[in-house]
Short mmCIF file of C-alpha atoms in Angstrom, two decimals:
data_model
loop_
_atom_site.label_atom_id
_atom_site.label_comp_id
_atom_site.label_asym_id
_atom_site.label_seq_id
_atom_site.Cartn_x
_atom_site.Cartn_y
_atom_site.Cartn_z
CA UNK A 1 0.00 0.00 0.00
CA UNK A 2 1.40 3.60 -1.01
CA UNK A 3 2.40 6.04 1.18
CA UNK A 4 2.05 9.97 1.42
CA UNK A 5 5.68 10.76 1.78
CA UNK A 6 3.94 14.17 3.34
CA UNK A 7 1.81 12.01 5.86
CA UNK A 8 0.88 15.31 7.25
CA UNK A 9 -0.84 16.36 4.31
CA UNK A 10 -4.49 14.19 3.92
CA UNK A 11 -5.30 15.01 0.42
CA UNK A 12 -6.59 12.20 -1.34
CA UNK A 13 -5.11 13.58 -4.83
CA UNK A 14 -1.61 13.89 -3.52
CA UNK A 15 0.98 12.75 -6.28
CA UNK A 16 4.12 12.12 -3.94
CA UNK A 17 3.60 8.25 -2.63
CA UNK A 18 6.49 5.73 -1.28
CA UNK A 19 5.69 2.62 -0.45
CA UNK A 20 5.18 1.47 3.47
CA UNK A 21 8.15 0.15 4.87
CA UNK A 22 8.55 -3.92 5.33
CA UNK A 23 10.99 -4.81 8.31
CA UNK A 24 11.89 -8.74 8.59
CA UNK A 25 13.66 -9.46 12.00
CA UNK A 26 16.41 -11.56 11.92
CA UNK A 27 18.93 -13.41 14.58
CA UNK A 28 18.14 -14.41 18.39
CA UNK A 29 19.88 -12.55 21.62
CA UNK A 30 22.78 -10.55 21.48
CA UNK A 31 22.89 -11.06 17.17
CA UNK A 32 18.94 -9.98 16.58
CA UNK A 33 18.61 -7.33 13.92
CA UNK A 34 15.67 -5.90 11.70
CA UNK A 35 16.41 -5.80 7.89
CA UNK A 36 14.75 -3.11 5.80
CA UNK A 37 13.63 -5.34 2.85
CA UNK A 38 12.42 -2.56 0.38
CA UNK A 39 14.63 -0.16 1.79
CA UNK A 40 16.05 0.64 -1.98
CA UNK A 41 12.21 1.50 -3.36
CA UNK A 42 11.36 3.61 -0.32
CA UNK A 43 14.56 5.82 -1.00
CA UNK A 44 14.16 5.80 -4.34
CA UNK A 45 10.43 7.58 -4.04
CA UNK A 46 12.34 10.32 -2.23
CA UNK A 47 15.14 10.55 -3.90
CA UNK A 48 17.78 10.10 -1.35
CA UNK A 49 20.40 7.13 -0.95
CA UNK A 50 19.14 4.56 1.06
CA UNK A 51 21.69 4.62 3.20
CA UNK A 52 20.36 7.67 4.79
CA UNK A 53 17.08 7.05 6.23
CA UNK A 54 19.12 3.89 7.53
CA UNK A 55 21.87 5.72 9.15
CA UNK A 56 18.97 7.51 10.29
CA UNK A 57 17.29 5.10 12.25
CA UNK A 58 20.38 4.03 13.60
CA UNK A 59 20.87 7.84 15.12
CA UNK A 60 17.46 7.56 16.48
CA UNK A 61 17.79 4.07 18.28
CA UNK A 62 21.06 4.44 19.26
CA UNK A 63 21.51 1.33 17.43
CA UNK A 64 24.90 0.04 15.21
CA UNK A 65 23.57 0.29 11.13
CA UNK A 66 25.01 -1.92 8.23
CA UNK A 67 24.84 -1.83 4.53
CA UNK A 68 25.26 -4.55 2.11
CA UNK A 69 25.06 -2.28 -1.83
CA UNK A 70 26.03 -5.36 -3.59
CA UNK A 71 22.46 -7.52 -2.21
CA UNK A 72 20.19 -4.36 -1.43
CA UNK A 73 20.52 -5.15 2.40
CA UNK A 74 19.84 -2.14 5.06
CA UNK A 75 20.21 -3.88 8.26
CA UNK A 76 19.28 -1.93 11.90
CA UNK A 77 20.58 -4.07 14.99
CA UNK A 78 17.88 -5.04 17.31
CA UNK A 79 14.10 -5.87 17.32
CA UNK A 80 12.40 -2.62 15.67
CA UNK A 81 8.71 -3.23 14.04
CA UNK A 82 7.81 -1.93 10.99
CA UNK A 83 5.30 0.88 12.28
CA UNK A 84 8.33 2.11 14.55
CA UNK A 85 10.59 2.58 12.10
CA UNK A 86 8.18 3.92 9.63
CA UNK A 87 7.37 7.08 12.34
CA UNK A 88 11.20 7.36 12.50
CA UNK A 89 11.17 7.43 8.69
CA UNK A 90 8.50 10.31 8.86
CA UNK A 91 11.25 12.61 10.89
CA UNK A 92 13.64 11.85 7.90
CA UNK A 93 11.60 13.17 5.56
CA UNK A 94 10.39 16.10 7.55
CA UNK A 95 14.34 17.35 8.16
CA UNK A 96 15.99 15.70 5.47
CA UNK A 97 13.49 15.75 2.24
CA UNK A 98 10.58 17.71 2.47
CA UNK A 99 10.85 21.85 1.69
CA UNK A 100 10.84 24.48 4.77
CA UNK A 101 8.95 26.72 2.01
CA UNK A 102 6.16 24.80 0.72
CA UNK A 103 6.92 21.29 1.88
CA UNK A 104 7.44 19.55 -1.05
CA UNK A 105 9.41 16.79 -1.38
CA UNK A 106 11.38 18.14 -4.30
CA UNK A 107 14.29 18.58 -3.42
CA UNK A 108 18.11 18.09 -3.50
CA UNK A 109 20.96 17.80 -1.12
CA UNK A 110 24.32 19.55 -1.75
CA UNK A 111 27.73 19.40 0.33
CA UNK A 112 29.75 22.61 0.69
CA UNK A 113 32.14 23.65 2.49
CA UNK A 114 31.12 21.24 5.93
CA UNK A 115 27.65 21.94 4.97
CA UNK A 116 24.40 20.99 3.60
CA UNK A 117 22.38 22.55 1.42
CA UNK A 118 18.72 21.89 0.44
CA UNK A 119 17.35 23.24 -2.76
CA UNK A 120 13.50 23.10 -4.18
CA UNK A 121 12.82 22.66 -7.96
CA UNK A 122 9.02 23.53 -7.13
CA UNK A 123 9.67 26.94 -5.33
CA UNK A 124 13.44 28.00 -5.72
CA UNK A 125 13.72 27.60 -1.79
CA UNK A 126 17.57 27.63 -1.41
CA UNK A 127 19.06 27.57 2.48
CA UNK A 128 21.00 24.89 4.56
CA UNK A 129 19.86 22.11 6.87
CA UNK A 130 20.17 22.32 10.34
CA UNK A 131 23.39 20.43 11.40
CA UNK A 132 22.97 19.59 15.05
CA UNK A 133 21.79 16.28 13.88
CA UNK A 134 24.05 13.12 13.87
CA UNK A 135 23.23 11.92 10.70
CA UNK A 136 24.49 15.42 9.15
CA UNK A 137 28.07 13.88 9.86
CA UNK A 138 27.42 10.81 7.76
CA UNK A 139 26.36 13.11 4.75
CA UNK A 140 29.00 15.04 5.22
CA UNK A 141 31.31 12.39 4.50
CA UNK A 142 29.03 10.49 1.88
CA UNK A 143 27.36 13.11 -0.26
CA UNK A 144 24.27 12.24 -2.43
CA UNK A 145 26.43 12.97 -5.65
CA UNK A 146 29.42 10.38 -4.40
CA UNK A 147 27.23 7.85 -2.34
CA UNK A 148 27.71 4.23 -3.51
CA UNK A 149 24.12 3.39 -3.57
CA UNK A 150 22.73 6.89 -5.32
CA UNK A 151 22.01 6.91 -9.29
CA UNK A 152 25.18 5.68 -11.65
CA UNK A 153 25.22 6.80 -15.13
CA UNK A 154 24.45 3.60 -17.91
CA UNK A 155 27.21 1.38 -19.29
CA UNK A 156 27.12 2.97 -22.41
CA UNK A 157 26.99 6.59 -21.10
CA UNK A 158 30.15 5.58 -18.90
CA UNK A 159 31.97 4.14 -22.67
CA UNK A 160 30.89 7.49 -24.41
CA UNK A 161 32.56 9.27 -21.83
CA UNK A 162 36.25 7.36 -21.63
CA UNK A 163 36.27 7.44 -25.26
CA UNK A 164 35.81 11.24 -25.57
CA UNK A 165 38.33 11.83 -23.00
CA UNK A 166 40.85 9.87 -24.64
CA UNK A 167 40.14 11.38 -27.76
CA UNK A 168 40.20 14.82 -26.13
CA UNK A 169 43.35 13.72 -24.46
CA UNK A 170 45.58 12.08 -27.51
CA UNK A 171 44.27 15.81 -29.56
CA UNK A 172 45.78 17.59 -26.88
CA UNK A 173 49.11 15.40 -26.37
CA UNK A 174 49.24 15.79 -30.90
CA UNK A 175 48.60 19.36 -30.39
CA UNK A 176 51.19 20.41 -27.95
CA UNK A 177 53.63 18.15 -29.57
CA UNK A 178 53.57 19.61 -32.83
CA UNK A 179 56.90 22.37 -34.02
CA UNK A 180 54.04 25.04 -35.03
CA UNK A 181 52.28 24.82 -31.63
CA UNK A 182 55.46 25.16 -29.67
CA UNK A 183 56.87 27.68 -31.78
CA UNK A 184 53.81 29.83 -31.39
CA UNK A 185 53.90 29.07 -27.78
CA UNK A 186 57.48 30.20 -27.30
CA UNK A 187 57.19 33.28 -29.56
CA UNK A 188 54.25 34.39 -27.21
CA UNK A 189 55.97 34.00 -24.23
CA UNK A 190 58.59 35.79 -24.98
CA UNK A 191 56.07 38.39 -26.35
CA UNK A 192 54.38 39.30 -22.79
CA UNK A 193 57.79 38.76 -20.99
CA UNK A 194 59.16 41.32 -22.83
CA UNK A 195 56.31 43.80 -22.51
CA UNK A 196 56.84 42.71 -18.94
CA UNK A 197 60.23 43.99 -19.27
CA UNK A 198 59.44 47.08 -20.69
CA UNK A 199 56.23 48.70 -18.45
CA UNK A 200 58.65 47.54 -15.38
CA UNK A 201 55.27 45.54 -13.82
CA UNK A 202 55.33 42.25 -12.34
CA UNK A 203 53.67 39.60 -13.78
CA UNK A 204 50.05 38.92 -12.15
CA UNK A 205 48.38 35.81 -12.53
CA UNK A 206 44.52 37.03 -13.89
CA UNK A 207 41.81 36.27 -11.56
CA UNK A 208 38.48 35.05 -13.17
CA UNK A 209 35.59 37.47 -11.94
CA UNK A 210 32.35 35.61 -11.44
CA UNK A 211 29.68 35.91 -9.42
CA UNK A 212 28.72 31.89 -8.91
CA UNK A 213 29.89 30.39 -5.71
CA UNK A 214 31.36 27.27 -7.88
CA UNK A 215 34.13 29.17 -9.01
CA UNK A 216 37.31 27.03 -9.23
CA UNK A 217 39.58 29.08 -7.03
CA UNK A 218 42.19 26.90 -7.23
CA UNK A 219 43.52 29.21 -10.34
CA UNK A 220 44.62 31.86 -7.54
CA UNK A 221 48.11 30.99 -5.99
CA UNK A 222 48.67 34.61 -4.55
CA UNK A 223 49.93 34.12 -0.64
CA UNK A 224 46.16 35.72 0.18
CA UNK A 225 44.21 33.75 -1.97
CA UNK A 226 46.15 30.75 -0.14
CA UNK A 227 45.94 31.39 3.51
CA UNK A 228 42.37 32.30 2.76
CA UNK A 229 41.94 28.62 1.06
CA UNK A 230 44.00 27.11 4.00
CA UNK A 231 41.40 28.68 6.83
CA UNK A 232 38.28 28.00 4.93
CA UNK A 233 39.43 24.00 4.91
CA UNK A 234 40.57 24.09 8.47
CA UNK A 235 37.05 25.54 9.28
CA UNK A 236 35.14 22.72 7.52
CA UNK A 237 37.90 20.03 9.06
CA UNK A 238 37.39 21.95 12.55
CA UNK A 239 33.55 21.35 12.27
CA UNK A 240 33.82 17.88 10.48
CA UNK A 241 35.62 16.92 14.09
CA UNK A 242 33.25 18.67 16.23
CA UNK A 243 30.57 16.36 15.29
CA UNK A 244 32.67 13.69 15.02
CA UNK A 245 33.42 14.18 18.25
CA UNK A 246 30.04 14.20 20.11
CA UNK A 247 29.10 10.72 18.19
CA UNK A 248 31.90 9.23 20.99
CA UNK A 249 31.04 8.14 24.02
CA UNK A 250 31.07 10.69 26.89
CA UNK A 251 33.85 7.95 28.46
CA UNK A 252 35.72 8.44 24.92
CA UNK A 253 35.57 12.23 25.18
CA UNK A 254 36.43 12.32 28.29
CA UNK A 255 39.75 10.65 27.79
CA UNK A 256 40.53 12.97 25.12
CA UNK A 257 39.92 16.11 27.27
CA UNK A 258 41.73 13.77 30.03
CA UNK A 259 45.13 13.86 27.72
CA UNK A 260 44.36 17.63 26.79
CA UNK A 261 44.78 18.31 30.71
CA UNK A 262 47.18 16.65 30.99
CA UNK A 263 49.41 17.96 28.43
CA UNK A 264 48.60 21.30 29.82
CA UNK A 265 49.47 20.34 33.01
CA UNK A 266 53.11 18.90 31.66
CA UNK A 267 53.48 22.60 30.41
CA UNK A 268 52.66 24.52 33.36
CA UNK A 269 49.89 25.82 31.55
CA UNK A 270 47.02 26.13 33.98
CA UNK A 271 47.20 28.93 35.89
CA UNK A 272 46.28 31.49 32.97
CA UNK A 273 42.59 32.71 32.64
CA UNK A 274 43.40 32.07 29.06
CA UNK A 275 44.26 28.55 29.44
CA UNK A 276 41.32 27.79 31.47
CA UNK A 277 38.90 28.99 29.43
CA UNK A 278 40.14 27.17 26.48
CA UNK A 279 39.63 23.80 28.60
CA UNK A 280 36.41 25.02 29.68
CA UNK A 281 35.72 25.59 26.53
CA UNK A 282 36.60 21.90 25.27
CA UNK A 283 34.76 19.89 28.16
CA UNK A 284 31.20 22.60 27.12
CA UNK A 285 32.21 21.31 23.71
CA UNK A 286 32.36 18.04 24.25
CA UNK A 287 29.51 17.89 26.95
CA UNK A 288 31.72 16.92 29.48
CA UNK A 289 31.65 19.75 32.03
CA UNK A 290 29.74 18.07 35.01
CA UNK A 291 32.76 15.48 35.06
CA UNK A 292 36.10 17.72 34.48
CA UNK A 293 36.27 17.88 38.42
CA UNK A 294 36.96 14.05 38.30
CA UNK A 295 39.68 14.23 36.35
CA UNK A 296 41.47 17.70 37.47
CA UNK A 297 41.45 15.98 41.37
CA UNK A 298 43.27 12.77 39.40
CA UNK A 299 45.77 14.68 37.52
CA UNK A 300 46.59 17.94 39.73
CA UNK A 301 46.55 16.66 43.17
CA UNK A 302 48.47 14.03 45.42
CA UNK A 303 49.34 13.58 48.77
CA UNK A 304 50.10 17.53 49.09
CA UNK A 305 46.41 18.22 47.90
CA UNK A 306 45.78 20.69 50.99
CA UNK A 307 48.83 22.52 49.87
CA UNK A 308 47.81 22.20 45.79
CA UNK A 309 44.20 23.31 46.03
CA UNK A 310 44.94 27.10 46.39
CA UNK A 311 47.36 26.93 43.28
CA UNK A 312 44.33 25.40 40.98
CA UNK A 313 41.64 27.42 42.47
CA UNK A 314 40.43 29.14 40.01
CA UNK A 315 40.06 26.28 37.55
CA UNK A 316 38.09 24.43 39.90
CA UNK A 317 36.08 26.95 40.57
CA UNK A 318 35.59 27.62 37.05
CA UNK A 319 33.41 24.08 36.37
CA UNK A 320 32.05 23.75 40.11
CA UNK A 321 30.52 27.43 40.57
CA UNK A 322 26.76 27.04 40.61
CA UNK A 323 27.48 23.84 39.16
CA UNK A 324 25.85 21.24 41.59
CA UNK A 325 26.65 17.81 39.57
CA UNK A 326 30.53 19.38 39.20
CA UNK A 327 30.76 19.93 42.95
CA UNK A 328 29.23 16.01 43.38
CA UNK A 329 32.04 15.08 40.91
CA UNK A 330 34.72 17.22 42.80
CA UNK A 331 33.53 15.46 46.27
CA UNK A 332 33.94 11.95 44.45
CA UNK A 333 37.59 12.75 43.14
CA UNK A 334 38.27 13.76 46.55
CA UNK A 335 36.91 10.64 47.95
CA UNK A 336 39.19 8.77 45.95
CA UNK A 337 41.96 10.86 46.20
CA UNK A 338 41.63 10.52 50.01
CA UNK A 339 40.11 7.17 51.14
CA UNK A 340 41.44 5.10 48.13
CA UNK A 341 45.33 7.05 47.40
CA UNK A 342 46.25 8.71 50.56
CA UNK A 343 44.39 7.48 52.73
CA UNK A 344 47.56 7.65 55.29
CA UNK A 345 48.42 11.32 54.86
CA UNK A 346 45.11 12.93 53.70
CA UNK A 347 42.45 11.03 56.01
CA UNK A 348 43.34 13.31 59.00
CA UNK A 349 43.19 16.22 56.73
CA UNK A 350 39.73 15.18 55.42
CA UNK A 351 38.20 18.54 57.50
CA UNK A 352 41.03 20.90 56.66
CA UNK A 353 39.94 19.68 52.55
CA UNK A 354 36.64 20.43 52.62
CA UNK A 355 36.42 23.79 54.81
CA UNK A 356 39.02 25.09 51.82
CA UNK A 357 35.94 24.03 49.45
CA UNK A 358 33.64 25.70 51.58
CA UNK A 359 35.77 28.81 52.04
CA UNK A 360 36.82 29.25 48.46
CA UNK A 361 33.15 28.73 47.15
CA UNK A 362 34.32 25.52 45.08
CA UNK A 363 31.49 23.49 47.00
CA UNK A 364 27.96 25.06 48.76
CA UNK A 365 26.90 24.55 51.68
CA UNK A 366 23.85 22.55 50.91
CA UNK A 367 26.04 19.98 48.63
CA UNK A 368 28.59 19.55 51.61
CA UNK A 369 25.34 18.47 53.97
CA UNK A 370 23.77 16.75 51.61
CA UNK A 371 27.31 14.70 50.54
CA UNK A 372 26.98 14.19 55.31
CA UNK A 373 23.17 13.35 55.07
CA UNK A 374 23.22 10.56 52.59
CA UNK A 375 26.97 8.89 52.10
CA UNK A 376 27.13 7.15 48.37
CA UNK A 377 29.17 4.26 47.75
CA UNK A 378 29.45 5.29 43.93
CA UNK A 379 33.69 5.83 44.20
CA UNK A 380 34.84 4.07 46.99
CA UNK A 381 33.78 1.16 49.18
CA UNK A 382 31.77 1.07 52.55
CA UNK A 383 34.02 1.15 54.34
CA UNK A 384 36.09 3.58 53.32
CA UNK A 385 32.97 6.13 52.75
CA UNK A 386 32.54 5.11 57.00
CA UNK A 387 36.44 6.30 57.93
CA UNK A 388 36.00 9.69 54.94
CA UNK A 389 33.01 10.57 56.49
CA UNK A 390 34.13 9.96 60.51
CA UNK A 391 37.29 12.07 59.78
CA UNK A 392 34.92 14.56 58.21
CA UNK A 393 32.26 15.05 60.91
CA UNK A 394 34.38 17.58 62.89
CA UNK A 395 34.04 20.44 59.71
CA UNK A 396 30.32 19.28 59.25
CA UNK A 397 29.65 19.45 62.51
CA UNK A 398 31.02 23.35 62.41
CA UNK A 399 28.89 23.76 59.56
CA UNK A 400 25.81 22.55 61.25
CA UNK A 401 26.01 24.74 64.30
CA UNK A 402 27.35 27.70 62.26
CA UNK A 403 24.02 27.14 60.37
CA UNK A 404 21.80 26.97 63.43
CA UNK A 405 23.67 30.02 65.22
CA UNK A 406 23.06 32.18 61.89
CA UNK A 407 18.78 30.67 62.48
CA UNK A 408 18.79 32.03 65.75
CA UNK A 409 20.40 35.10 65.10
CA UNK A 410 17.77 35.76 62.03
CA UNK A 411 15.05 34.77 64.71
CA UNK A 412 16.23 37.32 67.44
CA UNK A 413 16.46 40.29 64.53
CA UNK A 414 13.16 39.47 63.65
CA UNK A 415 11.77 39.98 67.26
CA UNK A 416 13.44 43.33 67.51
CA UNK A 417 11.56 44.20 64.84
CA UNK A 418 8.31 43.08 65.48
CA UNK A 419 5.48 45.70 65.37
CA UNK A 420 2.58 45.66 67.15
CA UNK A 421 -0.41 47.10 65.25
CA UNK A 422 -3.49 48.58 67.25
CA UNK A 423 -7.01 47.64 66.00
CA UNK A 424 -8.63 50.70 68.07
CA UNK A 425 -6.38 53.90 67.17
CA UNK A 426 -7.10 55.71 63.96
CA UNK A 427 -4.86 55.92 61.06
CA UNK A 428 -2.41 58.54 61.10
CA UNK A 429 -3.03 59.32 65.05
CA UNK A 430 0.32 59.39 67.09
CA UNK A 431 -0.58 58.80 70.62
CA UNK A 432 2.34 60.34 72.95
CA UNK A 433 2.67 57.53 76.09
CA UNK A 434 1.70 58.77 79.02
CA UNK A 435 4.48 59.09 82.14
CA UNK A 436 4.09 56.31 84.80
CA UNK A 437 2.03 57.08 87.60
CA UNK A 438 3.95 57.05 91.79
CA UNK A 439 2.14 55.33 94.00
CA UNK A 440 4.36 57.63 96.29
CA UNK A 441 4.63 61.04 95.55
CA UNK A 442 6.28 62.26 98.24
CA UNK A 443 8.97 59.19 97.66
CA UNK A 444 12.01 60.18 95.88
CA UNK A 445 13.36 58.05 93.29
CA UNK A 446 15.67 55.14 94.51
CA UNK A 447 19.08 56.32 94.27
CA UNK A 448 21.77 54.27 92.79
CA UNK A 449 24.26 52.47 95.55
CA UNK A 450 28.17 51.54 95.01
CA UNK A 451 30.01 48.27 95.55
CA UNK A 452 29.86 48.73 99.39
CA UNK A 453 26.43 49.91 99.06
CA UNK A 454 26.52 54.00 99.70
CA UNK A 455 24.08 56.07 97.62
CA UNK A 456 25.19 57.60 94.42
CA UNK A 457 24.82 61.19 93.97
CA UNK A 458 24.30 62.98 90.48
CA UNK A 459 26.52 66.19 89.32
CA UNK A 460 25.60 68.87 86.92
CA UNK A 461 25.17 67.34 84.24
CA UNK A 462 23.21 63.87 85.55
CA UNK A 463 25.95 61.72 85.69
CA UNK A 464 26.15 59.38 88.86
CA UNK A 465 29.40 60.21 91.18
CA UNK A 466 30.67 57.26 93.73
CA UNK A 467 30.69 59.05 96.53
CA UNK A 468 34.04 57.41 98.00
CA UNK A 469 36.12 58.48 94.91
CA UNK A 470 35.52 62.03 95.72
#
């Protein structure tokens, strides 16, 4: 039964159809796999190499692809049914086939320059596709015009063409070879070399002027025209391995920001803003930054890590500030570093370690008594987590009273300011208090006594006078 390749669009006199897909599942256990069996005739209805809407699914799934071109086999590993693969196959066509204009399906795929360009016969649309998708990589590196399993020209087409390009080939080998051709070669090089000679200007290889982007510049070899060439190439290589890149696991790009470090570190090249932004940089590249903590802790610190810590400061508190998952990942290297490495020399020092993080913002508060409250066993053993933890309690007990001094402080400045609100004065009306009533006027006031109990007397100016220092 045919297909809309537009499933979107529900009119009954569409033209574009493709056929539904037909999966066959092959294999038991580890070696199951679904094979696309008409694979070739539903990439053929939209034009594309079949190898794409496979490579596709494979991006989707998470799943390893295979193609045999020589039997027609598109191969998917593990158990996917036919109506699965054939909504995955819709997302294909949305991003990969169909027109952001007016969403027609014809369309073609060009590679330039690391990127991909879609244009529509229907409505001129001309722009590129978004490349933050995986499969973008794999056209990259097979484009429709060179893929193995796209459109071949005829046998015959294919002889036509060798035998004019030999003939074109043996005309231009008799033509150069020939005394008049040489002669009239030679005579009109030494024509412009003596003009040369003459106006005093250097010789300038001509530049073709032309507006289309297809232009061979490979015509220009002036130092410019190079180094321009040269950076345009490293660009598309620089992007090329970008996306390479994130296809890795996050274990593999770890490793490679791991030896990055760790070259940096051999240079004595980590104390410079510069130099810590560019690793930044690398681990938000390659989605990495939660875990850089891990491996700075492995590669900058040792048994002197109380001493170390204030010399890589600022790069850990590059990754860790406001960074929760970092600071978990800092705690864990730590763990390690501690229970598992030094546990001789650092254990004792297991307070000292973490009021630094506290002091120095690397770690919050909250993380630090959460890492007390519920002890993980995700880096080191039981036991060990028991002894990191014991030598710990003395800081985390600080912080826990620190934190419950600063409540009771905040709950005594909020009773200084309480104010009491009357429900029966009016609004606006200052009532002046009045003075307190004697219940003995003829009493004087009680006057204040000294240490051995004699009466205080006031001067002048109200201030009380002992009367035995007089």
């Amino acid at each position: 039964m045919a297909l809309n390749i537009d499933r979107s669009n529900e009119d009954p006199f569409y033209r574009y159809k493709m056929p539904r897909l037909i999966a066959k599942v092959e294999g038991k256990g580890n070696g199951i796999k679904t094979v696309i069996v008409n694979m070739p005739d539903v990439a053929k209805a939209l034009a594309r190499p079949a190898t794409y809407p496979t490579k596709y699914f494979g991006c989707e799934l998470g799943a390893q692809t295979q193609f045999d071109l020589k039997h027609d086999r598109f191969i998917v590993n593990g158990s996917h049914t036919a109506d699965k693969l054939q909504g995955l196959l819709d997302g294909f066509i949305k991003k990969f086939v169909l027109c952001p204009g007016c969403s027609n399906p014809e369309t073609n795929l060009a590679v330039k320059k690391g990127s991909i360009n879609q244009r529509c016969i229907a409505c001129g649309y001309n722009g590129s596709v978004d490349m933050r998708h995986k499969l973008t990589t794999f056209i990259v590196k097979n484009p429709p015009d060179q893929d193995p399993n796209a459109t071949t020209p005829s046998k015959s087409k294919k002889d036509e063409k060798k035998k004019k390009g030999k003939k074109d080939e043996d005309e231009e080998k008799k033509d150069r070879s020939s005394p008049e051709a040489h002669s009239n070669h030679v005579s009109t090089a030494q024509q412009q070399m003596a003009a040369m000679r003459e106006s005093g200007t250097a010789m300038d290889i001509p530049k073709a002027k032309d507006d289309d982007d297809d232009d061979d510049w490979g015509d220009d070899f002036t130092e410019e025209a190079i180094k321009e060439r040269m950076n345009e190439l490293s660009d598309a290589a620089k992007g090329l391995a970008m996306t390479d890149d994130l296809e890795k696991s996050s274990e593999e790009r770890l490793n490679m920001l791991y030896e990055k470090i760790k070259i940096k570190r051999d240079d004595d090249a980590l104390g410079k803003p510069g130099d810590i932004k560019e690793i930044f940089n690398e681990a938000e590249r390659l989605e990495v930054k939660d875990k850089v903590p891990l491996i700075l802790v492995e590669l900058l610190l040792n048994d002197k890590a109380l001493a170390q810590l204030p010399k890589f400061k600022a790069l850990f508190l590059r990754f860790c500030y406001q960074n929760i998952k970092a600071q978990k990942s800092m705690l864990g290297g730590l763990e390690i570093l501690i229970a598992k490495e030094y546990p001789k020399v650092l254990l004792a020092k297991t307070s000292h370690i973490l009021k630094f993080l506290y002091d120095e913002d690397i770690v919050e508060e909250a993380v630090l008594l959460d890492w007390d409250r519920k002890p993980s066993k995700k880096y080191i053993g039981k036991e060990e987590t028991t002894q990191i933890h014991k030598e710990g309690q003395a800081f985390i007990q600080w912080l826990k009273d620190a934190e419950e001094e600063s409540e009771e402080d905040d709950d005594e400045e909020d009773g200084d300011n309480d104010i009491i609100y009357s429900t029966t004065e009016k609004v606006g009306e200052v009532k002046t208090p009045e003075p307190a009533k004697s219940t003995s006027p003829t009493t004087p006031p009680a006057a204040s006594v000294n240490g051995n109990g004699k009466p205080m007397v006031e001067d002048d100016d109200g201030d009380d006078i002992d009367i035995d220092d007089i």
